[in-house]
Amino acid sequence: MAISSTSIPKFPTYNSLRLTNLKPKLPSSLIFKAHPQKPLALKTYQRTQIKSLFTGIVEEMGKVRQLGFDESGQSFDMVIHSPTVLEDVNLGDSIAVNGTCLTVTEFDSDRLEFKVGLAPETLRKTSLIELKQGSVVNLERAVKPSTRMGGHFVQGHVDGTGEIVSMEVEGDSLWIKVKTSPEILKFIVPKGFIAVDGTSLTVVEVFDEESCFNFMLVEYTQQNVVIPLKKIGQKVNLEVDILGKYVERLLSSGFVESIRSR
């Protein structure tokens, strides 16, 4: 059912937004480079706990309509065209964009578009910095208690990026190998879960000597996610299975040894 546009905020016209033409007031070296964080204002969101959960089952491939700095030069925003995920959207909702949990700040049900803000840390840690006007992105709304869990538990908190190093066709399947950092690879295991650009996938093999892992996309998945549209050398967002991170945390904290000594 379509949402009435009479009670929702409208986007300003793109002429007034001028997102793609604005230049930041801060130099890019300060925006995209790690720097000391300022104290958080009272009204900012603090993700100190899991507030949204995803399954890694992509609902829709949306298209980036506009992105860039707003008129203040401080906020980097992205406008995405997406008929499906706007069916029941509200301000403040979480939507995973290529596996990155982002907050809806504005939406327009007539234009079938919504806007999200991208923090400097998000641009540093994810592949979203490579997007441009016209780019296609994976979209998934946060799950509800009644949602069927078709993938695995995905938080939308990207651990880092990987680089596509090979894409090989076998029948109607597509094999993709991704290279990533040792800090991420240590959490990746054969037949384990991983979210690649927000898509829940099963790891086939891990190649420790190459710092790589691979996975296979069946024909249906190829037609409904953005990964096959990318080229060798492009980045993908990676989120490893959170269970592996919890296990490492317990082992490094000495919890297991304390239990054994009792």
PDB file of C-alpha atoms in Angstrom:
ATOM      1  CA  MET A   1       0.000   0.000   0.000  1.00  0.00           C
ATOM      2  CA  ALA A   2       1.400   3.404  -0.942  1.00  0.00           C
ATOM      3  CA  ILE A   3       2.086   5.891   1.839  1.00  0.00           C
ATOM      4  CA  SER A   4       0.287   9.210   1.680  1.00  0.00           C
ATOM      5  CA  SER A   5       2.603  12.087   0.870  1.00  0.00           C
ATOM      6  CA  THR A   6       0.521  14.687   2.709  1.00  0.00           C
ATOM      7  CA  SER A   7       2.001  13.956   6.122  1.00  0.00           C
ATOM      8  CA  ILE A   8       5.634  13.412   5.254  1.00  0.00           C
ATOM      9  CA  PRO A   9       8.459  15.891   4.709  1.00  0.00           C
ATOM     10  CA  LYS A  10       9.393  16.683   1.133  1.00  0.00           C
ATOM     11  CA  PHE A  11      12.894  16.901  -0.217  1.00  0.00           C
ATOM     12  CA  PRO A  12      13.951  20.334  -1.346  1.00  0.00           C
ATOM     13  CA  THR A  13      14.412  20.460  -5.095  1.00  0.00           C
ATOM     14  CA  TYR A  14      17.775  19.270  -6.315  1.00  0.00           C
ATOM     15  CA  ASN A  15      18.576  22.813  -7.421  1.00  0.00           C
ATOM     16  CA  SER A  16      18.409  23.912  -3.800  1.00  0.00           C
ATOM     17  CA  LEU A  17      20.214  20.855  -2.493  1.00  0.00           C
ATOM     18  CA  ARG A  18      23.074  21.119  -5.027  1.00  0.00           C
ATOM     19  CA  LEU A  19      24.604  18.023  -3.456  1.00  0.00           C
ATOM     20  CA  THR A  20      26.937  17.041  -6.277  1.00  0.00           C
ATOM     21  CA  ASN A  21      28.377  20.486  -6.916  1.00  0.00           C
ATOM     22  CA  LEU A  22      29.134  21.635  -3.391  1.00  0.00           C
ATOM     23  CA  LYS A  23      32.666  21.646  -2.097  1.00  0.00           C
ATOM     24  CA  PRO A  24      33.407  20.865   1.553  1.00  0.00           C
ATOM     25  CA  LYS A  25      34.555  23.681   3.794  1.00  0.00           C
ATOM     26  CA  LEU A  26      36.927  21.239   5.458  1.00  0.00           C
ATOM     27  CA  PRO A  27      39.821  19.810   3.412  1.00  0.00           C
ATOM     28  CA  SER A  28      39.329  16.182   2.377  1.00  0.00           C
ATOM     29  CA  SER A  29      42.483  15.242   4.277  1.00  0.00           C
ATOM     30  CA  LEU A  30      40.672  16.121   7.493  1.00  0.00           C
ATOM     31  CA  ILE A  31      37.336  14.606   6.498  1.00  0.00           C
ATOM     32  CA  PHE A  32      38.534  11.187   5.357  1.00  0.00           C
ATOM     33  CA  LYS A  33      41.506  10.816   7.684  1.00  0.00           C
ATOM     34  CA  ALA A  34      41.333   9.717  11.312  1.00  0.00           C
ATOM     35  CA  HIS A  35      41.260  12.689  13.661  1.00  0.00           C
ATOM     36  CA  PRO A  36      40.255  13.313  17.311  1.00  0.00           C
ATOM     37  CA  GLN A  37      36.517  13.118  17.851  1.00  0.00           C
ATOM     38  CA  LYS A  38      34.631  16.053  19.279  1.00  0.00           C
ATOM     39  CA  PRO A  39      32.310  15.501  22.271  1.00  0.00           C
ATOM     40  CA  LEU A  40      28.941  14.215  21.117  1.00  0.00           C
ATOM     41  CA  ALA A  41      26.048  16.651  21.222  1.00  0.00           C
ATOM     42  CA  LEU A  42      23.022  15.644  23.229  1.00  0.00           C
ATOM     43  CA  LYS A  43      20.873  15.072  20.152  1.00  0.00           C
ATOM     44  CA  THR A  44      23.279  12.853  18.216  1.00  0.00           C
ATOM     45  CA  TYR A  45      22.701   9.109  17.897  1.00  0.00           C
ATOM     46  CA  GLN A  46      25.091   6.866  19.812  1.00  0.00           C
ATOM     47  CA  ARG A  47      25.246   3.243  18.619  1.00  0.00           C
ATOM     48  CA  THR A  48      26.599   1.739  21.807  1.00  0.00           C
ATOM     49  CA  GLN A  49      24.385  -1.331  21.484  1.00  0.00           C
ATOM     50  CA  ILE A  50      22.633  -3.304  18.786  1.00  0.00           C
ATOM     51  CA  LYS A  51      19.623  -1.210  17.781  1.00  0.00           C
ATOM     52  CA  SER A  52      18.984  -2.742  14.364  1.00  0.00           C
ATOM     53  CA  LEU A  53      19.358  -6.202  12.919  1.00  0.00           C
ATOM     54  CA  PHE A  54      19.418  -7.428   9.333  1.00  0.00           C
ATOM     55  CA  THR A  55      19.396 -10.833   7.664  1.00  0.00           C
ATOM     56  CA  GLY A  56      21.669 -10.191   4.698  1.00  0.00           C
ATOM     57  CA  ILE A  57      18.796 -10.977   2.311  1.00  0.00           C
ATOM     58  CA  VAL A  58      18.745  -8.047  -0.120  1.00  0.00           C
ATOM     59  CA  GLU A  59      15.234  -6.686  -0.652  1.00  0.00           C
ATOM     60  CA  GLU A  60      15.940  -4.349  -3.507  1.00  0.00           C
ATOM     61  CA  MET A  61      18.650  -2.773  -5.615  1.00  0.00           C
ATOM     62  CA  GLY A  62      18.269   0.991  -5.347  1.00  0.00           C
ATOM     63  CA  LYS A  63      19.926   3.696  -7.435  1.00  0.00           C
ATOM     64  CA  VAL A  64      21.913   6.638  -6.086  1.00  0.00           C
ATOM     65  CA  ARG A  65      20.257   9.818  -7.346  1.00  0.00           C
ATOM     66  CA  GLN A  66      22.373  12.437  -5.581  1.00  0.00           C
ATOM     67  CA  LEU A  67      25.317  12.496  -3.192  1.00  0.00           C
ATOM     68  CA  GLY A  68      27.681  15.076  -1.840  1.00  0.00           C
ATOM     69  CA  PHE A  69      27.990  17.817   0.761  1.00  0.00           C
ATOM     70  CA  ASP A  70      25.023  19.953   1.712  1.00  0.00           C
ATOM     71  CA  GLU A  71      25.048  23.755   1.669  1.00  0.00           C
ATOM     72  CA  SER A  72      26.818  23.924   5.034  1.00  0.00           C
ATOM     73  CA  GLY A  73      29.714  21.863   3.723  1.00  0.00           C
ATOM     74  CA  GLN A  74      29.587  19.778   6.904  1.00  0.00           C
ATOM     75  CA  SER A  75      27.080  17.016   6.087  1.00  0.00           C
ATOM     76  CA  PHE A  76      27.690  14.428   3.364  1.00  0.00           C
ATOM     77  CA  ASP A  77      24.300  13.134   2.207  1.00  0.00           C
ATOM     78  CA  MET A  78      23.055  10.523  -0.235  1.00  0.00           C
ATOM     79  CA  VAL A  79      19.643  10.323  -1.916  1.00  0.00           C
ATOM     80  CA  ILE A  80      18.549   6.855  -3.097  1.00  0.00           C
ATOM     81  CA  HIS A  81      15.641   5.861  -5.341  1.00  0.00           C
ATOM     82  CA  SER A  82      13.991   2.757  -3.868  1.00  0.00           C
ATOM     83  CA  PRO A  83      10.303   1.849  -4.402  1.00  0.00           C
ATOM     84  CA  THR A  84      10.266  -1.275  -2.203  1.00  0.00           C
ATOM     85  CA  VAL A  85      11.948  -0.174   1.027  1.00  0.00           C
ATOM     86  CA  LEU A  86       9.802   2.986   1.150  1.00  0.00           C
ATOM     87  CA  GLU A  87       6.586   1.005   1.569  1.00  0.00           C
ATOM     88  CA  ASP A  88       6.557   1.465   5.351  1.00  0.00           C
ATOM     89  CA  VAL A  89       9.472   3.809   6.010  1.00  0.00           C
ATOM     90  CA  ASN A  90       9.594   6.281   8.900  1.00  0.00           C
ATOM     91  CA  LEU A  91      12.081   8.979   9.816  1.00  0.00           C
ATOM     92  CA  GLY A  92      14.902   7.490  11.870  1.00  0.00           C
ATOM     93  CA  ASP A  93      14.483   3.995  10.396  1.00  0.00           C
ATOM     94  CA  SER A  94      17.604   1.954   9.736  1.00  0.00           C
ATOM     95  CA  ILE A  95      18.301   0.743   6.210  1.00  0.00           C
ATOM     96  CA  ALA A  96      21.366  -1.255   5.218  1.00  0.00           C
ATOM     97  CA  VAL A  97      22.988   0.271   2.125  1.00  0.00           C
ATOM     98  CA  ASN A  98      25.545  -2.180   0.721  1.00  0.00           C
ATOM     99  CA  GLY A  99      25.614  -3.673   4.195  1.00  0.00           C
ATOM    100  CA  THR A 100      26.138  -0.383   6.020  1.00  0.00           C
ATOM    101  CA  CYS A 101      23.457   0.522   8.567  1.00  0.00           C
ATOM    102  CA  LEU A 102      22.328   4.084   7.820  1.00  0.00           C
ATOM    103  CA  THR A 103      19.541   6.257   9.234  1.00  0.00           C
ATOM    104  CA  VAL A 104      16.736   7.727   7.116  1.00  0.00           C
ATOM    105  CA  THR A 105      16.779  11.508   7.597  1.00  0.00           C
ATOM    106  CA  GLU A 106      14.260  12.469   4.897  1.00  0.00           C
ATOM    107  CA  PHE A 107      12.030  10.656   2.432  1.00  0.00           C
ATOM    108  CA  ASP A 108       9.576  11.422  -0.344  1.00  0.00           C
ATOM    109  CA  SER A 109       6.973   8.796  -1.234  1.00  0.00           C
ATOM    110  CA  ASP A 110       6.079  10.585  -4.481  1.00  0.00           C
ATOM    111  CA  ARG A 111       9.635  10.531  -5.809  1.00  0.00           C
ATOM    112  CA  LEU A 112      10.213   7.119  -4.159  1.00  0.00           C
ATOM    113  CA  GLU A 113      13.429   8.384  -2.595  1.00  0.00           C
ATOM    114  CA  PHE A 114      15.033   8.639   0.812  1.00  0.00           C
ATOM    115  CA  LYS A 115      18.066  10.467   2.154  1.00  0.00           C
ATOM    116  CA  VAL A 116      20.764   9.290   4.556  1.00  0.00           C
ATOM    117  CA  GLY A 117      23.807  11.009   6.025  1.00  0.00           C
ATOM    118  CA  LEU A 118      27.302   9.537   5.788  1.00  0.00           C
ATOM    119  CA  ALA A 119      29.716  10.267   8.622  1.00  0.00           C
ATOM    120  CA  PRO A 120      33.443  10.714   7.855  1.00  0.00           C
ATOM    121  CA  GLU A 121      34.210   7.431   9.677  1.00  0.00           C
ATOM    122  CA  THR A 122      31.668   5.611   7.496  1.00  0.00           C
ATOM    123  CA  LEU A 123      33.344   6.931   4.358  1.00  0.00           C
ATOM    124  CA  ARG A 124      36.762   5.907   5.684  1.00  0.00           C
ATOM    125  CA  LYS A 125      35.798   2.366   6.672  1.00  0.00           C
ATOM    126  CA  THR A 126      33.415   1.324   3.876  1.00  0.00           C
ATOM    127  CA  SER A 127      33.286   1.140   0.099  1.00  0.00           C
ATOM    128  CA  LEU A 128      30.507   3.751   0.005  1.00  0.00           C
ATOM    129  CA  ILE A 129      33.143   6.376  -0.774  1.00  0.00           C
ATOM    130  CA  GLU A 130      33.411   4.800  -4.254  1.00  0.00           C
ATOM    131  CA  LEU A 131      29.727   5.435  -5.052  1.00  0.00           C
ATOM    132  CA  LYS A 132      28.668   8.065  -7.555  1.00  0.00           C
ATOM    133  CA  GLN A 133      25.444   9.322  -9.078  1.00  0.00           C
ATOM    134  CA  GLY A 134      23.777   6.407 -10.847  1.00  0.00           C
ATOM    135  CA  SER A 135      25.472   3.694  -8.765  1.00  0.00           C
ATOM    136  CA  VAL A 136      23.315   0.699  -7.831  1.00  0.00           C
ATOM    137  CA  VAL A 137      23.255  -0.357  -4.163  1.00  0.00           C
ATOM    138  CA  ASN A 138      21.891  -3.267  -2.133  1.00  0.00           C
ATOM    139  CA  LEU A 139      19.082  -2.282   0.247  1.00  0.00           C
ATOM    140  CA  GLU A 140      17.537  -4.059   3.220  1.00  0.00           C
ATOM    141  CA  ARG A 141      15.252  -2.754   5.930  1.00  0.00           C
ATOM    142  CA  ALA A 142      15.896  -3.711   9.547  1.00  0.00           C
ATOM    143  CA  VAL A 143      14.054  -6.892  10.473  1.00  0.00           C
ATOM    144  CA  LYS A 144      10.882  -7.003  12.546  1.00  0.00           C
ATOM    145  CA  PRO A 145      10.163  -9.637  15.221  1.00  0.00           C
ATOM    146  CA  SER A 146       7.878 -11.395  12.742  1.00  0.00           C
ATOM    147  CA  THR A 147      10.459 -11.480   9.935  1.00  0.00           C
ATOM    148  CA  ARG A 148      11.619 -14.872   8.674  1.00  0.00           C
ATOM    149  CA  MET A 149      15.401 -15.161   9.198  1.00  0.00           C
ATOM    150  CA  GLY A 150      16.509 -16.295   5.759  1.00  0.00           C
ATOM    151  CA  GLY A 151      20.177 -15.315   6.083  1.00  0.00           C
ATOM    152  CA  HIS A 152      22.191 -14.793   9.264  1.00  0.00           C
ATOM    153  CA  PHE A 153      22.478 -12.143  11.966  1.00  0.00           C
ATOM    154  CA  VAL A 154      23.885  -9.010  10.318  1.00  0.00           C
ATOM    155  CA  GLN A 155      24.293  -5.755  12.261  1.00  0.00           C
ATOM    156  CA  GLY A 156      25.139  -3.453   9.394  1.00  0.00           C
ATOM    157  CA  HIS A 157      28.381  -2.543  11.176  1.00  0.00           C
ATOM    158  CA  VAL A 158      31.001  -2.993   8.466  1.00  0.00           C
ATOM    159  CA  ASP A 159      34.269  -4.493   9.749  1.00  0.00           C
ATOM    160  CA  GLY A 160      36.251  -3.352   6.732  1.00  0.00           C
ATOM    161  CA  THR A 161      36.533  -3.763   3.002  1.00  0.00           C
ATOM    162  CA  GLY A 162      37.889  -6.350   0.604  1.00  0.00           C
ATOM    163  CA  GLU A 163      39.054  -6.142  -2.988  1.00  0.00           C
ATOM    164  CA  ILE A 164      37.671  -8.360  -5.737  1.00  0.00           C
ATOM    165  CA  VAL A 165      40.656 -10.191  -7.267  1.00  0.00           C
ATOM    166  CA  SER A 166      38.898 -12.667  -9.564  1.00  0.00           C
ATOM    167  CA  MET A 167      35.483 -13.439 -11.056  1.00  0.00           C
ATOM    168  CA  GLU A 168      35.037 -16.771 -12.846  1.00  0.00           C
ATOM    169  CA  VAL A 169      31.958 -18.247 -14.482  1.00  0.00           C
ATOM    170  CA  GLU A 170      31.132 -21.950 -14.008  1.00  0.00           C
ATOM    171  CA  GLY A 171      27.896 -22.941 -15.701  1.00  0.00           C
ATOM    172  CA  ASP A 172      25.260 -20.514 -14.430  1.00  0.00           C
ATOM    173  CA  SER A 173      27.235 -19.813 -11.249  1.00  0.00           C
ATOM    174  CA  LEU A 174      29.770 -17.060 -10.576  1.00  0.00           C
ATOM    175  CA  TRP A 175      32.833 -17.620  -8.400  1.00  0.00           C
ATOM    176  CA  ILE A 176      34.288 -14.529  -6.735  1.00  0.00           C
ATOM    177  CA  LYS A 177      37.546 -14.289  -4.800  1.00  0.00           C
ATOM    178  CA  VAL A 178      38.106 -11.382  -2.411  1.00  0.00           C
ATOM    179  CA  LYS A 179      41.321 -10.222  -0.762  1.00  0.00           C
ATOM    180  CA  THR A 180      41.131  -8.582   2.647  1.00  0.00           C
ATOM    181  CA  SER A 181      43.270  -7.740   5.668  1.00  0.00           C
ATOM    182  CA  PRO A 182      44.558 -10.401   8.108  1.00  0.00           C
ATOM    183  CA  GLU A 183      42.528  -8.691  10.873  1.00  0.00           C
ATOM    184  CA  ILE A 184      39.325  -9.583   9.021  1.00  0.00           C
ATOM    185  CA  LEU A 185      40.447 -12.857   7.433  1.00  0.00           C
ATOM    186  CA  LYS A 186      41.046 -14.460  10.836  1.00  0.00           C
ATOM    187  CA  PHE A 187      37.288 -14.414  11.436  1.00  0.00           C
ATOM    188  CA  ILE A 188      36.446 -16.030   8.080  1.00  0.00           C
ATOM    189  CA  VAL A 189      36.119 -19.818   7.990  1.00  0.00           C
ATOM    190  CA  PRO A 190      35.129 -22.288   5.261  1.00  0.00           C
ATOM    191  CA  LYS A 191      31.349 -22.855   5.191  1.00  0.00           C
ATOM    192  CA  GLY A 192      30.933 -19.933   7.582  1.00  0.00           C
ATOM    193  CA  PHE A 193      28.727 -16.869   7.155  1.00  0.00           C
ATOM    194  CA  ILE A 194      29.868 -13.527   5.808  1.00  0.00           C
ATOM    195  CA  ALA A 195      28.024 -10.423   4.621  1.00  0.00           C
ATOM    196  CA  VAL A 196      29.463  -9.004   1.393  1.00  0.00           C
ATOM    197  CA  ASP A 197      27.948  -5.617   0.513  1.00  0.00           C
ATOM    198  CA  GLY A 198      25.135  -6.625   2.858  1.00  0.00           C
ATOM    199  CA  THR A 199      24.466  -9.949   1.124  1.00  0.00           C
ATOM    200  CA  SER A 200      24.471 -13.015   3.374  1.00  0.00           C
ATOM    201  CA  LEU A 201      26.811 -15.544   1.759  1.00  0.00           C
ATOM    202  CA  THR A 202      28.550 -18.805   2.590  1.00  0.00           C
ATOM    203  CA  VAL A 203      32.338 -18.872   2.424  1.00  0.00           C
ATOM    204  CA  VAL A 204      33.621 -21.755   0.278  1.00  0.00           C
ATOM    205  CA  GLU A 205      37.382 -21.630   0.836  1.00  0.00           C
ATOM    206  CA  VAL A 206      39.894 -19.499   2.723  1.00  0.00           C
ATOM    207  CA  PHE A 207      43.355 -18.942   1.236  1.00  0.00           C
ATOM    208  CA  ASP A 208      45.480 -17.759   4.156  1.00  0.00           C
ATOM    209  CA  GLU A 209      48.675 -17.433   2.100  1.00  0.00           C
ATOM    210  CA  GLU A 210      46.862 -15.078  -0.298  1.00  0.00           C
ATOM    211  CA  SER A 211      44.799 -13.282   2.371  1.00  0.00           C
ATOM    212  CA  CYS A 212      41.764 -14.250   0.292  1.00  0.00           C
ATOM    213  CA  PHE A 213      38.479 -16.130   0.501  1.00  0.00           C
ATOM    214  CA  ASN A 214      35.940 -17.055  -2.142  1.00  0.00           C
ATOM    215  CA  PHE A 215      32.220 -17.600  -2.487  1.00  0.00           C
ATOM    216  CA  MET A 216      29.786 -18.607  -5.204  1.00  0.00           C
ATOM    217  CA  LEU A 217      26.695 -16.808  -6.473  1.00  0.00           C
ATOM    218  CA  VAL A 218      23.886 -18.804  -8.049  1.00  0.00           C
ATOM    219  CA  GLU A 219      22.025 -17.332 -11.016  1.00  0.00           C
ATOM    220  CA  TYR A 220      19.145 -15.912  -8.949  1.00  0.00           C
ATOM    221  CA  THR A 221      21.492 -14.113  -6.566  1.00  0.00           C
ATOM    222  CA  GLN A 222      23.509 -12.693  -9.473  1.00  0.00           C
ATOM    223  CA  GLN A 223      20.361 -11.021 -10.784  1.00  0.00           C
ATOM    224  CA  ASN A 224      19.339  -9.484  -7.455  1.00  0.00           C
ATOM    225  CA  VAL A 225      22.495  -8.091  -5.827  1.00  0.00           C
ATOM    226  CA  VAL A 226      25.126  -5.571  -6.909  1.00  0.00           C
ATOM    227  CA  ILE A 227      28.240  -7.745  -6.513  1.00  0.00           C
ATOM    228  CA  PRO A 228      28.239  -9.135 -10.108  1.00  0.00           C
ATOM    229  CA  LEU A 229      28.019  -5.553 -11.415  1.00  0.00           C
ATOM    230  CA  LYS A 230      31.385  -4.727  -9.887  1.00  0.00           C
ATOM    231  CA  LYS A 231      34.737  -5.224 -11.571  1.00  0.00           C
ATOM    232  CA  ILE A 232      38.024  -6.761 -10.501  1.00  0.00           C
ATOM    233  CA  GLY A 233      39.844  -4.265  -8.293  1.00  0.00           C
ATOM    234  CA  GLN A 234      36.697  -2.712  -6.822  1.00  0.00           C
ATOM    235  CA  LYS A 235      35.952  -2.797  -3.100  1.00  0.00           C
ATOM    236  CA  VAL A 236      33.198  -4.619  -1.251  1.00  0.00           C
ATOM    237  CA  ASN A 237      32.010  -4.089   2.311  1.00  0.00           C
ATOM    238  CA  LEU A 238      32.618  -7.001   4.668  1.00  0.00           C
ATOM    239  CA  GLU A 239      30.933  -7.887   7.944  1.00  0.00           C
ATOM    240  CA  VAL A 240      32.097 -11.120   9.547  1.00  0.00           C
ATOM    241  CA  ASP A 241      29.941 -13.354  11.709  1.00  0.00           C
ATOM    242  CA  ILE A 242      29.598 -11.655  15.094  1.00  0.00           C
ATOM    243  CA  LEU A 243      29.905 -15.016  16.882  1.00  0.00           C
ATOM    244  CA  GLY A 244      33.557 -15.231  15.849  1.00  0.00           C
ATOM    245  CA  LYS A 245      34.253 -11.797  17.330  1.00  0.00           C
ATOM    246  CA  TYR A 246      32.614 -12.761  20.616  1.00  0.00           C
ATOM    247  CA  VAL A 247      34.667 -15.960  20.798  1.00  0.00           C
ATOM    248  CA  GLU A 248      37.907 -14.040  20.216  1.00  0.00           C
ATOM    249  CA  ARG A 249      36.938 -11.516  22.865  1.00  0.00           C
ATOM    250  CA  LEU A 250      36.299 -14.248  25.426  1.00  0.00           C
ATOM    251  CA  LEU A 251      39.563 -16.032  24.658  1.00  0.00           C
ATOM    252  CA  SER A 252      41.680 -12.868  24.758  1.00  0.00           C
ATOM    253  CA  SER A 253      40.104 -11.719  28.025  1.00  0.00           C
ATOM    254  CA  GLY A 254      41.250 -14.846  29.880  1.00  0.00           C
ATOM    255  CA  PHE A 255      37.641 -15.888  30.555  1.00  0.00           C
ATOM    256  CA  VAL A 256      38.247 -19.505  29.478  1.00  0.00           C
ATOM    257  CA  GLU A 257      41.338 -19.854  31.660  1.00  0.00           C
ATOM    258  CA  SER A 258      39.468 -18.444  34.645  1.00  0.00           C
ATOM    259  CA  ILE A 259      36.763 -21.062  34.176  1.00  0.00           C
ATOM    260  CA  ARG A 260      39.318 -23.873  33.932  1.00  0.00           C
ATOM    261  CA  SER A 261      41.049 -22.767  37.135  1.00  0.00           C
ATOM    262  CA  ARG A 262      37.885 -23.055  39.210  1.00  0.00           C
TER     263      ARG A 262
END
